[in-house]
Coordinates of C-alpha atoms in Angstrom, one line a residue:
Chain A
M1 CA -5.0 -30.2 -30.5
S2 CA -3.6 -29.9 -34.0
V3 CA -1.1 -32.3 -35.5
T4 CA 1.5 -29.6 -35.1
D5 CA 0.8 -29.5 -31.3
D6 CA 1.2 -33.3 -31.2
T7 CA 4.6 -33.1 -32.9
L8 CA 5.8 -30.5 -30.4
A9 CA 4.9 -32.8 -27.5
A10 CA 6.6 -35.7 -29.3
N11 CA 9.7 -33.6 -29.8
A12 CA 10.1 -33.1 -26.1
E13 CA 10.5 -36.9 -25.8
F14 CA 12.8 -36.9 -28.7
A15 CA 15.0 -34.2 -27.2
A16 CA 15.0 -36.0 -23.8
G17 CA 16.6 -39.1 -25.5
F18 CA 18.8 -37.1 -27.9
T19 CA 22.2 -38.8 -28.1
G20 CA 24.2 -35.8 -29.3
P21 CA 24.9 -34.0 -32.6
A22 CA 26.3 -35.4 -35.8
T23 CA 28.8 -33.2 -37.7
S24 CA 27.6 -31.1 -40.5
P25 CA 29.4 -32.3 -43.7
P26 CA 27.6 -35.5 -44.7
A27 CA 29.8 -38.4 -43.7
R28 CA 29.1 -40.5 -46.8
Q29 CA 29.4 -37.5 -49.1
V30 CA 26.2 -38.2 -50.9
A31 CA 23.1 -36.1 -51.7
V32 CA 19.7 -37.8 -52.3
V33 CA 16.9 -36.3 -54.4
A34 CA 13.7 -38.0 -53.5
C35 CA 9.9 -37.5 -53.5
M36 CA 8.0 -35.9 -50.6
D37 CA 5.7 -39.0 -50.6
S38 CA 4.7 -40.2 -47.1
R39 CA 5.7 -43.8 -47.9
V40 CA 9.3 -42.8 -48.8
D41 CA 11.8 -42.6 -45.9
P42 CA 15.1 -42.2 -47.8
L43 CA 17.6 -43.0 -45.0
P44 CA 16.5 -46.5 -44.1
I45 CA 15.6 -47.3 -47.7
L46 CA 19.2 -46.6 -48.6
G47 CA 20.8 -48.0 -45.4
L48 CA 22.0 -44.5 -44.4
A49 CA 22.2 -43.0 -41.0
V50 CA 21.6 -39.5 -39.6
G51 CA 24.7 -37.6 -40.5
D52 CA 25.5 -39.5 -43.7
A53 CA 23.7 -37.6 -46.5
H54 CA 21.9 -34.5 -47.6
V55 CA 18.3 -35.3 -48.4
I56 CA 16.4 -33.1 -50.9
R57 CA 12.7 -33.8 -51.4
N58 CA 9.9 -32.3 -53.4
A59 CA 6.7 -33.4 -55.2
G60 CA 7.9 -36.1 -57.6
G61 CA 11.6 -36.3 -56.6
L62 CA 12.3 -34.1 -59.6
V63 CA 15.6 -32.4 -60.3
T64 CA 14.0 -28.9 -60.4
D65 CA 16.0 -25.7 -60.3
D66 CA 15.6 -25.7 -56.5
A67 CA 16.9 -29.3 -56.3
L68 CA 19.9 -28.3 -58.4
R69 CA 20.5 -25.3 -56.2
S70 CA 20.5 -27.6 -53.2
V71 CA 22.8 -30.2 -54.9
V72 CA 25.3 -27.4 -55.9
I73 CA 25.4 -26.0 -52.4
S74 CA 25.7 -29.6 -51.0
Q75 CA 28.7 -30.2 -53.2
R76 CA 30.4 -26.8 -53.0
A77 CA 29.8 -25.9 -49.4
L78 CA 29.7 -29.3 -47.8
G79 CA 31.7 -31.6 -50.0
T80 CA 29.2 -34.3 -51.2
R81 CA 30.4 -36.0 -54.4
E82 CA 27.6 -38.5 -55.4
V83 CA 24.0 -37.8 -56.2
I84 CA 21.2 -40.4 -56.0
V85 CA 17.9 -39.5 -57.7
M86 CA 15.2 -41.7 -56.2
Q87 CA 11.6 -41.6 -57.5
H88 CA 9.0 -44.3 -56.7
T89 CA 6.2 -46.4 -58.0
K90 CA 2.6 -45.3 -57.7
C91 CA 3.6 -41.6 -57.5
G92 CA 0.8 -39.1 -57.6
M93 CA 2.8 -37.0 -60.0
A94 CA 2.2 -39.7 -62.7
T95 CA -1.6 -39.5 -62.3
S96 CA -2.4 -36.1 -63.9
T97 CA -0.9 -33.6 -66.3
D98 CA 0.4 -30.1 -65.9
T99 CA -2.3 -28.8 -68.2
E100 CA -5.1 -30.4 -66.1
F101 CA -3.6 -29.3 -62.8
R102 CA -3.0 -25.7 -64.0
A103 CA -6.6 -25.5 -65.3
A104 CA -8.0 -26.7 -62.0
L105 CA -5.9 -24.1 -60.1
R106 CA -7.1 -21.4 -62.5
E107 CA -10.7 -22.5 -62.1
D108 CA -10.5 -22.6 -58.4
T109 CA -8.4 -19.5 -57.6
G110 CA -8.4 -17.4 -60.7
V111 CA -4.6 -17.5 -60.7
E112 CA -2.3 -19.8 -62.6
P113 CA 0.9 -20.7 -60.7
S114 CA 4.2 -19.3 -61.9
W115 CA 5.7 -22.8 -61.4
A116 CA 5.3 -25.9 -63.6
P117 CA 3.5 -28.5 -61.6
G118 CA 5.8 -31.3 -62.8
F119 CA 3.5 -34.2 -63.6
F120 CA 5.1 -36.8 -65.7
P121 CA 3.8 -39.7 -67.8
D122 CA 6.7 -42.1 -67.4
I123 CA 8.7 -42.7 -64.3
D124 CA 11.9 -44.0 -66.0
D125 CA 11.9 -41.1 -68.4
S126 CA 11.5 -38.7 -65.4
V127 CA 14.4 -40.3 -63.5
R128 CA 16.5 -40.1 -66.7
A129 CA 15.6 -36.4 -67.1
G130 CA 16.7 -35.8 -63.5
I131 CA 20.1 -37.5 -64.1
A132 CA 20.6 -35.5 -67.3
R133 CA 19.9 -32.2 -65.5
V134 CA 22.6 -33.0 -62.9
E135 CA 25.0 -34.1 -65.6
G136 CA 24.4 -31.0 -67.7
D137 CA 24.6 -28.5 -64.9
P138 CA 27.6 -26.1 -65.1
H139 CA 27.8 -25.6 -61.3
V140 CA 28.0 -29.2 -60.0
V141 CA 31.5 -30.3 -58.9
S142 CA 30.8 -34.0 -59.4
A143 CA 28.3 -35.3 -61.9
A144 CA 28.5 -38.9 -60.4
V145 CA 24.7 -39.4 -60.4
R146 CA 22.6 -42.5 -60.6
G147 CA 18.8 -42.9 -60.7
F148 CA 16.5 -45.4 -59.1
V149 CA 12.8 -46.3 -58.8
Y150 CA 11.7 -47.3 -55.2
D151 CA 8.9 -49.8 -55.2
V152 CA 6.5 -48.7 -52.4
D153 CA 5.0 -52.3 -52.4
T154 CA 8.2 -54.2 -51.9
G155 CA 10.7 -51.8 -50.5
A156 CA 13.1 -52.6 -53.3
L157 CA 15.1 -50.2 -55.5
R158 CA 15.5 -50.7 -59.2
E159 CA 18.2 -48.8 -61.0
V160 CA 17.2 -46.8 -64.1
S161 CA 19.8 -47.1 -66.9
S162 CA 20.7 -43.8 -68.4
Chain B
M1 CA 32.6 -49.5 -54.4
S2 CA 30.9 -46.2 -54.5
V3 CA 28.5 -45.1 -51.7
T4 CA 25.7 -45.6 -54.2
D5 CA 26.7 -49.2 -54.6
D6 CA 26.7 -49.6 -50.8
T7 CA 23.2 -48.1 -50.6
L8 CA 21.9 -50.6 -53.2
A9 CA 23.4 -53.5 -51.1
A10 CA 21.8 -52.0 -48.0
N11 CA 18.4 -51.7 -49.8
A12 CA 18.4 -55.5 -50.5
E13 CA 18.4 -56.0 -46.7
F14 CA 15.8 -53.3 -46.2
A15 CA 13.5 -54.9 -48.8
A16 CA 13.9 -58.3 -47.2
G17 CA 12.6 -56.9 -44.0
F18 CA 9.9 -54.7 -45.6
T19 CA 6.7 -54.9 -43.6
G20 CA 4.3 -53.7 -46.3
P21 CA 3.2 -50.5 -47.9
A22 CA 1.6 -47.5 -46.2
T23 CA -1.3 -45.7 -48.0
S24 CA -0.5 -42.7 -50.1
P25 CA -2.4 -39.8 -48.5
P26 CA -0.5 -38.7 -45.4
A27 CA -2.3 -40.1 -42.4
R28 CA -1.7 -37.0 -40.2
Q29 CA -2.5 -34.6 -43.1
V30 CA 0.7 -32.6 -42.5
A31 CA 3.4 -31.4 -44.8
V32 CA 6.9 -30.5 -43.4
V33 CA 9.3 -28.1 -45.1
A34 CA 12.8 -28.8 -43.7
C35 CA 16.5 -28.4 -44.5
M36 CA 18.4 -31.0 -46.4
D37 CA 21.0 -31.0 -43.6
S38 CA 22.5 -34.4 -42.7
R39 CA 21.8 -33.8 -39.0
V40 CA 18.1 -33.3 -39.5
D41 CA 15.8 -36.4 -39.8
P42 CA 12.3 -34.8 -39.7
L43 CA 10.1 -37.8 -38.9
P44 CA 11.7 -38.8 -35.5
I45 CA 12.3 -35.2 -34.6
L46 CA 8.5 -34.6 -34.9
G47 CA 7.4 -38.0 -33.6
L48 CA 5.9 -38.9 -37.0
A49 CA 5.9 -42.3 -38.7
V50 CA 6.3 -43.4 -42.3
G51 CA 3.0 -42.7 -43.9
D52 CA 2.1 -39.7 -41.7
A53 CA 3.5 -36.7 -43.6
H54 CA 4.8 -35.2 -46.8
V55 CA 8.4 -34.2 -46.3
I56 CA 9.8 -31.4 -48.5
R57 CA 13.5 -30.6 -48.1
N58 CA 16.0 -28.2 -49.7
A59 CA 19.1 -26.2 -48.8
G60 CA 18.0 -24.1 -45.9
G61 CA 14.4 -25.4 -45.4
L62 CA 13.3 -22.4 -47.4
V63 CA 9.7 -21.9 -48.7
T64 CA 11.0 -21.5 -52.3
D65 CA 8.7 -21.6 -55.4
D66 CA 9.5 -25.4 -55.6
A67 CA 8.5 -25.9 -51.9
L68 CA 5.3 -24.0 -52.5
R69 CA 4.6 -26.2 -55.6
S70 CA 5.0 -29.2 -53.4
V71 CA 2.8 -27.8 -50.6
V72 CA 0.1 -26.9 -53.1
I73 CA 0.2 -30.4 -54.6
S74 CA 0.3 -32.0 -51.1
Q75 CA -2.8 -30.1 -50.1
R76 CA -4.8 -30.3 -53.3
A77 CA -4.0 -33.8 -54.5
L78 CA -3.4 -35.6 -51.2
G79 CA -5.4 -33.7 -48.6
T80 CA -2.8 -32.3 -46.2
R81 CA -4.0 -29.4 -44.1
E82 CA -1.2 -28.3 -41.8
V83 CA 2.3 -27.0 -42.8
I84 CA 5.4 -27.1 -40.5
V85 CA 8.4 -25.0 -41.5
M86 CA 11.4 -26.4 -39.7
Q87 CA 14.8 -24.7 -40.1
H88 CA 17.7 -25.5 -37.7
T89 CA 20.6 -24.0 -35.7
K90 CA 24.1 -24.0 -37.2
C91 CA 22.7 -24.0 -40.7
G92 CA 25.3 -23.6 -43.5
M93 CA 22.9 -21.3 -45.2
A94 CA 23.5 -18.7 -42.5
T95 CA 27.3 -18.6 -43.1
S96 CA 27.6 -16.8 -46.4
T97 CA 25.7 -14.4 -48.6
D98 CA 24.1 -14.8 -52.0
T99 CA 26.5 -12.2 -53.4
E100 CA 29.6 -14.1 -52.2
F101 CA 28.3 -17.5 -53.4
R102 CA 27.3 -16.2 -56.8
A103 CA 30.7 -14.5 -57.2
A104 CA 32.4 -17.8 -56.3
L105 CA 30.4 -19.7 -58.9
R106 CA 31.0 -17.1 -61.6
E107 CA 34.7 -17.1 -60.8
D108 CA 34.9 -20.9 -60.9
T109 CA 32.6 -21.8 -63.8
G110 CA 32.1 -18.6 -65.8
V111 CA 28.4 -18.9 -65.3
E112 CA 26.1 -17.3 -62.7
P113 CA 23.2 -19.5 -61.6
S114 CA 19.6 -18.7 -62.6
W115 CA 18.5 -19.4 -59.1
A116 CA 19.0 -17.3 -55.9
P117 CA 21.3 -19.3 -53.6
G118 CA 19.1 -18.5 -50.6
F119 CA 21.6 -17.6 -47.8
F120 CA 20.1 -15.7 -44.9
P121 CA 21.5 -13.7 -42.1
D122 CA 18.8 -14.5 -39.4
I123 CA 17.2 -17.8 -38.8
D124 CA 14.0 -16.5 -37.2
D125 CA 13.5 -14.0 -40.0
S126 CA 14.0 -16.8 -42.5
V127 CA 11.4 -19.0 -40.8
R128 CA 9.0 -16.0 -40.6
A129 CA 9.5 -15.4 -44.3
G130 CA 8.6 -19.0 -45.0
I131 CA 5.5 -18.8 -43.0
A132 CA 4.5 -15.6 -44.8
R133 CA 5.0 -17.2 -48.2
V134 CA 2.7 -20.0 -47.4
E135 CA 0.1 -17.7 -45.8
G136 CA 0.2 -15.4 -48.9
D137 CA 0.1 -18.0 -51.6
P138 CA -3.1 -18.0 -53.6
H139 CA -3.1 -21.7 -54.3
V140 CA -2.8 -23.3 -50.8
V141 CA -6.1 -24.7 -49.5
S142 CA -5.1 -24.3 -45.8
A143 CA -2.7 -21.7 -44.5
A144 CA -2.4 -23.4 -41.1
V145 CA 1.3 -23.0 -41.0
R146 CA 3.7 -22.8 -38.0
G147 CA 7.5 -22.4 -37.9
F148 CA 10.2 -23.9 -35.8
V149 CA 14.0 -23.9 -35.3
Y150 CA 15.4 -27.3 -34.5
D151 CA 18.5 -27.2 -32.3
V152 CA 21.0 -29.7 -33.7
D153 CA 22.9 -29.8 -30.4
T154 CA 19.9 -30.7 -28.2
G155 CA 17.3 -32.2 -30.5
A156 CA 14.7 -29.6 -29.2
L157 CA 12.3 -27.5 -31.3
R158 CA 11.7 -23.9 -30.6
E159 CA 8.6 -22.2 -32.1
V160 CA 9.1 -19.0 -34.0
S161 CA 6.4 -16.5 -33.3
S162 CA 5.1 -14.9 -36.5

């Protein structure tokens, strides 16, 4: 049995107890950009419920082109108006560099990736860069964006001043 | 009070009840690619707990370059070995076209986006395209990938045959 098989079995139980659909436009009109990290579960951390928010996640919680794509669609197609950028302490993306990671990929596969890996030396600077990307994007409807660092050891958020 | 202020207040309660950190490498060694949709909460849908999985999310649950970046980092830096691509019924990304969305952005802002919006006409084909992108990527360590459509009205998963 693979983990994927296990999740399918677990989903049968989930569906049996399913209490009905939420509506599509996020009720709290907020989009969250967060890291894919297994320790980060954005909704409970932020006191949000299913149906409240769009949740965009990637390695690092970076405001990449793809995260911007998602934020723009979130705002224009489904009416969100605030953006929360939430990175976290002890992130793996702060433990190497793009140069090192690219070199390892080249060595191992013979091919460099087309994408920038996205490693960063300073978490606050990375959050600030994310905020700046949302604020500077010509396609967002609302640039009401704030940034936070989630502490994986305490569960607490710290706001990053921009 | 903004929604973001509310979430900060809610986080103080969350942190007060925080039961301690999980470890960083996902315990179940799985990465999930899912849509940002507010109705989709990947962990309970899949019977996974905090600490079990990397969760990558964007508009559509597409295997974009950025999602591939995240999967590759997930596998190479943190040891995941299975990938679940989970899109869902009634997705907003099936209700328009890239041409229409680009035209609306150009009309409204004068600037076309650098990114492809990612609208798709058929959900099964979109899941299959995501599977194929993981399988064809030179940098993934494990191409053990399966794809599903989550039914937002029933809570049930349906596997998409590749």
